PDB file of C-alpha atoms in Angstrom:
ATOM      1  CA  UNK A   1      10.223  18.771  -0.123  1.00  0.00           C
ATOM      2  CA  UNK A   2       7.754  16.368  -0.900  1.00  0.00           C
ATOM      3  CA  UNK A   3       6.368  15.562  -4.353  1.00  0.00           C
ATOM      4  CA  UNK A   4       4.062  12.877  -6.289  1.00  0.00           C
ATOM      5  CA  UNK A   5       3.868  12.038  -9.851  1.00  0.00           C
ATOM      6  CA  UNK A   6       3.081   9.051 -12.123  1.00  0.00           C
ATOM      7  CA  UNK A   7       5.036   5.886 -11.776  1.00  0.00           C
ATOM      8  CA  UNK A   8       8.192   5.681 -14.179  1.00  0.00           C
ATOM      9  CA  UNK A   9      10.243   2.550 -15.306  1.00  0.00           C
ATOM     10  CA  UNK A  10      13.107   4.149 -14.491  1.00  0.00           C
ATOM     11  CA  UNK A  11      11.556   4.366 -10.385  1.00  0.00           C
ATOM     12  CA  UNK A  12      11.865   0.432 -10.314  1.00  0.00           C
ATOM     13  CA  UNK A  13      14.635  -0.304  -8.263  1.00  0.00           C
ATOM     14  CA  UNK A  14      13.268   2.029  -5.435  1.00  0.00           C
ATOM     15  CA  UNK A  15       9.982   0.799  -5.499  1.00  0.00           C
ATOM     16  CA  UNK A  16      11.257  -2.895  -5.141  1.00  0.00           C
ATOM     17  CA  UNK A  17      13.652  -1.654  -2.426  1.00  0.00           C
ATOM     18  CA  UNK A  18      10.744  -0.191  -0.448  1.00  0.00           C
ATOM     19  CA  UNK A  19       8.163  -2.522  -0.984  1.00  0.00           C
ATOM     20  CA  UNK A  20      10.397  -5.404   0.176  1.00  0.00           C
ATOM     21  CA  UNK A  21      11.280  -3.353   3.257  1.00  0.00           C
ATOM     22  CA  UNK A  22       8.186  -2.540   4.192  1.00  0.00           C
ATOM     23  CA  UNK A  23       6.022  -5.522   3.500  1.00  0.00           C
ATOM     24  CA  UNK A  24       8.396  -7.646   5.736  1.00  0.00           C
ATOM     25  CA  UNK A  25       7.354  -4.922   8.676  1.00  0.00           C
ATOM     26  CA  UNK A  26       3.373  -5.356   7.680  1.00  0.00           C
ATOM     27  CA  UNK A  27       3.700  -9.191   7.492  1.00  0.00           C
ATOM     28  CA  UNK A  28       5.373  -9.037  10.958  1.00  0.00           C
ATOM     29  CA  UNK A  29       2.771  -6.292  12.261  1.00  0.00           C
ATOM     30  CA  UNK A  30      -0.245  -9.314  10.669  1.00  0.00           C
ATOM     31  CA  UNK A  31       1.942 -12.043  12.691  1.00  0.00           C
ATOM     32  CA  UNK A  32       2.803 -13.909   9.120  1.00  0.00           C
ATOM     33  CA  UNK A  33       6.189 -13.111   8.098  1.00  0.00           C
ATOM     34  CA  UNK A  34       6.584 -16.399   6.263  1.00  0.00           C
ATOM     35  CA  UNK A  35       4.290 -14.732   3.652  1.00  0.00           C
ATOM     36  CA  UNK A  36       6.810 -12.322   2.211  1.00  0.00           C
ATOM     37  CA  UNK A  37       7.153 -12.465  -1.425  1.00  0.00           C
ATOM     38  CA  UNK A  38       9.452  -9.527  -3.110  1.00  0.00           C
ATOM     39  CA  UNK A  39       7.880  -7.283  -5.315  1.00  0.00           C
ATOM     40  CA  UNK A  40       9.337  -9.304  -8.149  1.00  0.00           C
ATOM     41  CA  UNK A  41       7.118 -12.074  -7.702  1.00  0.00           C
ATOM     42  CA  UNK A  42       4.205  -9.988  -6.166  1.00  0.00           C
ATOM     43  CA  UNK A  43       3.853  -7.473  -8.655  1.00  0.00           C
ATOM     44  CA  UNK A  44       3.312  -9.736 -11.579  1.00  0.00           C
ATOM     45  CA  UNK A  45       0.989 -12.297  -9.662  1.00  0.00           C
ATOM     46  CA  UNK A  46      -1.052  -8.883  -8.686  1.00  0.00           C
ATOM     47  CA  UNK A  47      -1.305  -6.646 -11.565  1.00  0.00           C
ATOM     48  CA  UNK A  48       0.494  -4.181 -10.079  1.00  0.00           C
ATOM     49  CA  UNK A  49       1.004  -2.168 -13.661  1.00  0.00           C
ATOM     50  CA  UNK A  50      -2.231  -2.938 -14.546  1.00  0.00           C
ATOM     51  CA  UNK A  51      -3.855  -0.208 -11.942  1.00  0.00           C
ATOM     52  CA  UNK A  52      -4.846   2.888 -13.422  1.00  0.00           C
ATOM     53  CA  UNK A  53      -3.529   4.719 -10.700  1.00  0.00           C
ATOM     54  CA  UNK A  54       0.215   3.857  -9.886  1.00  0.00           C
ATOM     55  CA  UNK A  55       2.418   6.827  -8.424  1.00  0.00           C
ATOM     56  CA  UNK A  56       5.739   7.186  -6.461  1.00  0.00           C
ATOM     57  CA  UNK A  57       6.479  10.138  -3.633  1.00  0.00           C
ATOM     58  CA  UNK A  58      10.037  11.653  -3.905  1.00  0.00           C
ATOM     59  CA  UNK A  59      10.904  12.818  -1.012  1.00  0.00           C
ATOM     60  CA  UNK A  60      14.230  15.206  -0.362  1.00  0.00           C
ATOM     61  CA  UNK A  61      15.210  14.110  -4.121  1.00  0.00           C
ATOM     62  CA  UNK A  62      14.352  10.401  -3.879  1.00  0.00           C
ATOM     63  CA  UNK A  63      11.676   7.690  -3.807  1.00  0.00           C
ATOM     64  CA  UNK A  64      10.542   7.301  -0.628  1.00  0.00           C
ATOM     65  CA  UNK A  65       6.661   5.961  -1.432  1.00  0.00           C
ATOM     66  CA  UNK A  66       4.458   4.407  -3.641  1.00  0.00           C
ATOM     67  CA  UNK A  67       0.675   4.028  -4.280  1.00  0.00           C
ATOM     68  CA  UNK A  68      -1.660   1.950  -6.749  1.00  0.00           C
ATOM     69  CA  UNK A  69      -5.537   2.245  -6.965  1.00  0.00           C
ATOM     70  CA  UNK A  70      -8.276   1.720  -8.919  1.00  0.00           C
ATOM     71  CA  UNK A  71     -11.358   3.840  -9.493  1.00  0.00           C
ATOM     72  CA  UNK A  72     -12.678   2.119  -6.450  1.00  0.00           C
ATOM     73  CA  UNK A  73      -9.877   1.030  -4.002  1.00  0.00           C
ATOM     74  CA  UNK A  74      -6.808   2.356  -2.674  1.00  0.00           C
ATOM     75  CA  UNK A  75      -5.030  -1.275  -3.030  1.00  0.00           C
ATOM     76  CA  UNK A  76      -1.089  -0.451  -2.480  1.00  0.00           C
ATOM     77  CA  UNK A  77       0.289   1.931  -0.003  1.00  0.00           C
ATOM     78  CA  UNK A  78       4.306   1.444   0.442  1.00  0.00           C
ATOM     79  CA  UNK A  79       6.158   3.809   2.593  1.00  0.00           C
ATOM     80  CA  UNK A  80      10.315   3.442   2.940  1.00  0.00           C
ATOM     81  CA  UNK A  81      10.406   2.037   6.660  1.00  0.00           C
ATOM     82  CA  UNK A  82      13.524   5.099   7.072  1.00  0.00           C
ATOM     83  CA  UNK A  83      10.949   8.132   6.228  1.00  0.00           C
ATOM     84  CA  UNK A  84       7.898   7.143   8.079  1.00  0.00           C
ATOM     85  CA  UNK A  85       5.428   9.296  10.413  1.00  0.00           C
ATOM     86  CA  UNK A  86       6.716  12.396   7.727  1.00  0.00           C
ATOM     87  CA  UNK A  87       3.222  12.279   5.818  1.00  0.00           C
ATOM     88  CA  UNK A  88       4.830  10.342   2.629  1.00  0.00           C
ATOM     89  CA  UNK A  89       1.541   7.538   3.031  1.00  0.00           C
ATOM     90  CA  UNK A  90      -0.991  10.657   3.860  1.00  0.00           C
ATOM     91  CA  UNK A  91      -0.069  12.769   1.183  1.00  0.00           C
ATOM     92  CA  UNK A  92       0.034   9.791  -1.220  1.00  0.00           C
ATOM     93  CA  UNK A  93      -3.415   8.449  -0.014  1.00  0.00           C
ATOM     94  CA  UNK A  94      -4.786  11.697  -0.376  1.00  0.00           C
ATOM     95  CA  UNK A  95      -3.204  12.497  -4.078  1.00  0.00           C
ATOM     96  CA  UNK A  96      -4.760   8.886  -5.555  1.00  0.00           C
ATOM     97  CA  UNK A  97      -8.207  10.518  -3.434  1.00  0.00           C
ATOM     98  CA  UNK A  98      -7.997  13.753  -5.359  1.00  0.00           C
ATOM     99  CA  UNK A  99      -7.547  11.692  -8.539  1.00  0.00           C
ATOM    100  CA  UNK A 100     -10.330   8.823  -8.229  1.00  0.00           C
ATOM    101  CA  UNK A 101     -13.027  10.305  -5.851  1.00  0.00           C
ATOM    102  CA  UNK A 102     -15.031   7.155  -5.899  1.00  0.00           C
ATOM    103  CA  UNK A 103     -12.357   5.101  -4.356  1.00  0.00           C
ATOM    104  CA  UNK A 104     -14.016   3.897  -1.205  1.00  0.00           C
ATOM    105  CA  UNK A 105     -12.398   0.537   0.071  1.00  0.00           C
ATOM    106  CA  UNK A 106      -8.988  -0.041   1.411  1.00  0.00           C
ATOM    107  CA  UNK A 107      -8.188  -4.141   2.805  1.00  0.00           C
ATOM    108  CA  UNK A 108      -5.741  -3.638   5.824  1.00  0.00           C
ATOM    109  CA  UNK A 109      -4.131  -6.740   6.697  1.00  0.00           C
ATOM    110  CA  UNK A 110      -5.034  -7.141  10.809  1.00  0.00           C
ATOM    111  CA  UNK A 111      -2.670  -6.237  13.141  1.00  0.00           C
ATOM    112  CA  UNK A 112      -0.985  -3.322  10.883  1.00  0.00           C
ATOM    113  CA  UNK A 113      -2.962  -0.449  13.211  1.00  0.00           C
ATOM    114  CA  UNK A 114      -0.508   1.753  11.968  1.00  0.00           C
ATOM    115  CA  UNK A 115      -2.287   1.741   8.542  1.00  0.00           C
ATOM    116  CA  UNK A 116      -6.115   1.355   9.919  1.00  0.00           C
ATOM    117  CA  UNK A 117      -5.132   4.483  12.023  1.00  0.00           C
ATOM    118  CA  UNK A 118      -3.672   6.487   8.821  1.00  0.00           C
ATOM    119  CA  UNK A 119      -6.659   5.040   6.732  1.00  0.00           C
ATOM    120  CA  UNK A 120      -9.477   6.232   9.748  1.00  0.00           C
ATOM    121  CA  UNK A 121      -7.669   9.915   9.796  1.00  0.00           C
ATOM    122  CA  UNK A 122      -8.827   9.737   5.972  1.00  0.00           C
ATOM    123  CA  UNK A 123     -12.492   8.987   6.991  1.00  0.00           C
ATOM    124  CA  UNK A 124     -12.430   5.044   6.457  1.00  0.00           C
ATOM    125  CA  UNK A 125     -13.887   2.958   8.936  1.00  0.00           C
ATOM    126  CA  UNK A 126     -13.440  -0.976   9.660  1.00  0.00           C
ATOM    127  CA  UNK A 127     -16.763  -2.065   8.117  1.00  0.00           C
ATOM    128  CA  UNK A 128     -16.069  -5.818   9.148  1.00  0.00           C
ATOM    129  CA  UNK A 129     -13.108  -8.213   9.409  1.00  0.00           C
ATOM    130  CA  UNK A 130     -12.913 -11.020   6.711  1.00  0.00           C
ATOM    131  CA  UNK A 131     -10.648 -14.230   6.377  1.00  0.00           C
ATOM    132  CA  UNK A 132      -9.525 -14.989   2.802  1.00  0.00           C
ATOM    133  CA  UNK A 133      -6.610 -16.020   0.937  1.00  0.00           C
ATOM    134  CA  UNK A 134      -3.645 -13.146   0.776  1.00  0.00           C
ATOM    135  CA  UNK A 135      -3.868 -11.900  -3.007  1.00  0.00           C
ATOM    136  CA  UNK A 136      -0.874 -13.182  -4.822  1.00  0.00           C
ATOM    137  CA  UNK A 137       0.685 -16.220  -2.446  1.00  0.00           C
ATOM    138  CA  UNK A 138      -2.928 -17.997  -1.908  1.00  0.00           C
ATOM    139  CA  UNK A 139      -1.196 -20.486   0.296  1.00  0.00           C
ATOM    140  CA  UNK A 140      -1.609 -17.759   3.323  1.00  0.00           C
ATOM    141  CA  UNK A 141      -4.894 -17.623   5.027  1.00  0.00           C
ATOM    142  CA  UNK A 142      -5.145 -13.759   6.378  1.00  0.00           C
ATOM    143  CA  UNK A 143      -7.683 -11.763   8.130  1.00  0.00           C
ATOM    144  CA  UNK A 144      -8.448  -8.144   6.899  1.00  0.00           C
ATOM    145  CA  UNK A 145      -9.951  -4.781   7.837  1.00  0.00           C
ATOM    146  CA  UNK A 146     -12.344  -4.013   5.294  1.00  0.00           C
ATOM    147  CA  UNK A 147     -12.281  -0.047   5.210  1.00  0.00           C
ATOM    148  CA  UNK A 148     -15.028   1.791   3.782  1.00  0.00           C
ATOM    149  CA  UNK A 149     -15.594   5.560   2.918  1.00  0.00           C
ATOM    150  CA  UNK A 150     -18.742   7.040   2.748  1.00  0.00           C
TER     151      UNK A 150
END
């Protein structure tokens, strides 16, 4: 059974646990895995708890997800690497959608098609490719999908 609810303190240590799991298979998807930073560092550097929208997926009786957004943009999407393709990042996209109906941007780090495909099935499309600094370790150059939603 799945579920989603707000964010709580007590959800840290899973969240870290799948964020750093995860991110390493993104960054490797983008062809940067020098870029890693854990959630430790990432978090704080990126407002993570400053999103109005921050909520964690249990799935089977634990975390297995987590999402932040604002009003405007879906910005986090974390799935445990051992539960995906069992709708954990759908049904999480789609809760923060039910929640903030004017979100309408999502950045997808290029090369991570898993996540452009999941974010197209929600009626995003790649609205132009842009080359920036990565949000939080500045020192990366990376190139991004940016999603809109009409």
């Amino acid at each position: 059974m799945l579920t989603i609810r707000n964010y709580e303190t007590g959800d840290w240590d899973a969240v870290e646990r799948i964020h750093d799991s995860a991110r390493k298979r993104e960054l490797e998807l983008a062809g940067m895995p020098e870029a890693f930073l854990p959630l430790e560092i990432a978090a704080k550097r990126e407002g993570l708890f400053g999103y109005p929208g921050l909520y964690v997926a249990e799935f089977e009786g634990a975390v297995a997800g987590f999402a932040a957004c604002t009003e405007e943009e879906l910005a986090w999407l974390y799935v445990d690497p051992a539960q995906v393709r069992k709708g954990i990042g759908r049904s999480l996209s789609r809760y923060a959608l039910d929640r903030f109906p004017g979100i309408c941007t999502i950045e997808v780090l290029r090369g991570n098609e898993p996540a452009r495909r999941l974010y197209e099935s929600l009626g995003f499309s790649v609205g132009e490719i842009q080359t920036g600094h990565m949000p939080g370790n500045e020192a990366f150059t990376v190139e991004v999908y940016c999603m809109r939603r009409v």
